[in-house]
Amino acid sequence: NIPYIRGAAERMAINAPIQGTGADIVKLTMVRVDEWLRKEKLDDKVSLILQAHDELVFEVSDALVEKVASKIKEIMQNVVPLE
């Protein structure tokens, strides 16, 4: 039994479910943000241009940045209930 192989396997077994759950949360966030943008009729003014790990990058006009950023932050913070 080679210790470094066992250690790598243990780390993968621990990290895989956590990373998968993180990816699912980000996907759910993207769906919720899209729903909100459509509801507010902003889907033609705000574009998701990049998703990397737990970050979402949007293209937003200067006039809408404050409104959109605060709502996206709220959605991201509450997409998974903690109760």
Coordinates of C-alpha atoms in Angstrom, one line a residue:
N1 CA 0.0 0.0 0.0
I2 CA 1.6 3.3 -1.1
P3 CA 0.8 6.1 1.3
Y4 CA 0.7 9.0 -1.3
I5 CA -1.7 7.0 -3.5
R6 CA -4.0 6.4 -0.6
G7 CA -3.8 10.0 0.4
A8 CA -4.7 11.2 -3.1
A9 CA -7.6 8.8 -3.2
E10 CA -8.9 10.0 0.2
R11 CA -8.7 13.7 -0.9
M12 CA -10.6 12.9 -4.1
A13 CA -13.3 11.1 -2.2
I14 CA -13.7 14.1 0.1
N15 CA -13.5 16.8 -2.5
A16 CA -15.6 15.3 -5.3
P17 CA -19.0 15.6 -3.5
I18 CA -18.1 19.1 -2.2
Q19 CA -17.1 20.4 -5.7
G20 CA -20.1 18.8 -7.3
T21 CA -22.4 20.4 -4.8
G22 CA -20.7 23.8 -5.4
A23 CA -21.3 23.4 -9.1
D24 CA -24.9 22.5 -8.6
I25 CA -25.4 25.7 -6.4
V26 CA -23.8 27.9 -9.1
K27 CA -26.1 26.3 -11.7
L28 CA -29.1 26.9 -9.6
T29 CA -28.0 30.5 -9.1
M30 CA -27.7 31.0 -12.8
V31 CA -31.2 29.7 -13.3
R32 CA -32.6 32.0 -10.6
V33 CA -30.8 35.1 -11.9
D34 CA -32.1 34.3 -15.4
E35 CA -35.7 34.0 -14.1
W36 CA -35.3 37.4 -12.3
L37 CA -33.9 39.1 -15.4
R38 CA -36.7 37.8 -17.5
K39 CA -39.3 38.8 -14.9
E40 CA -37.8 42.3 -14.7
K41 CA -37.5 42.5 -18.5
L42 CA -33.8 43.0 -18.2
D43 CA -32.7 39.9 -20.1
D44 CA -31.8 42.0 -23.1
K45 CA -29.8 44.5 -21.0
V46 CA -27.8 42.1 -18.8
S47 CA -25.6 39.2 -20.1
L48 CA -23.9 36.5 -18.3
I49 CA -20.5 36.3 -20.1
L50 CA -18.4 34.0 -17.9
Q51 CA -18.8 31.4 -15.2
A52 CA -15.7 30.1 -13.4
H53 CA -16.0 28.0 -10.3
D54 CA -18.1 30.1 -7.9
E55 CA -17.9 33.3 -9.9
L56 CA -20.4 34.8 -12.4
V57 CA -19.4 37.7 -14.6
F58 CA -22.1 39.8 -16.1
E59 CA -22.1 42.6 -18.7
V60 CA -24.4 45.3 -17.4
S61 CA -24.9 48.9 -18.5
D62 CA -23.6 51.5 -16.1
A63 CA -27.2 52.7 -15.3
L64 CA -28.2 49.3 -14.1
V65 CA -25.1 48.1 -12.3
E66 CA -26.2 49.0 -8.7
K67 CA -29.7 47.5 -9.1
V68 CA -28.5 44.3 -10.9
A69 CA -25.4 43.7 -8.7
S70 CA -27.4 44.0 -5.4
K71 CA -30.1 41.6 -6.7
I72 CA -27.6 39.1 -8.0
K73 CA -25.7 39.2 -4.7
E74 CA -29.0 38.6 -2.9
I75 CA -29.9 35.7 -5.1
M76 CA -26.4 34.1 -4.7
Q77 CA -26.5 34.4 -1.0
N78 CA -30.0 32.9 -0.6
V79 CA -30.2 30.4 -3.4
V80 CA -29.8 27.5 -0.9
P81 CA -31.7 27.9 2.3
L82 CA -29.6 27.3 5.4
E83 CA -32.5 26.0 7.5

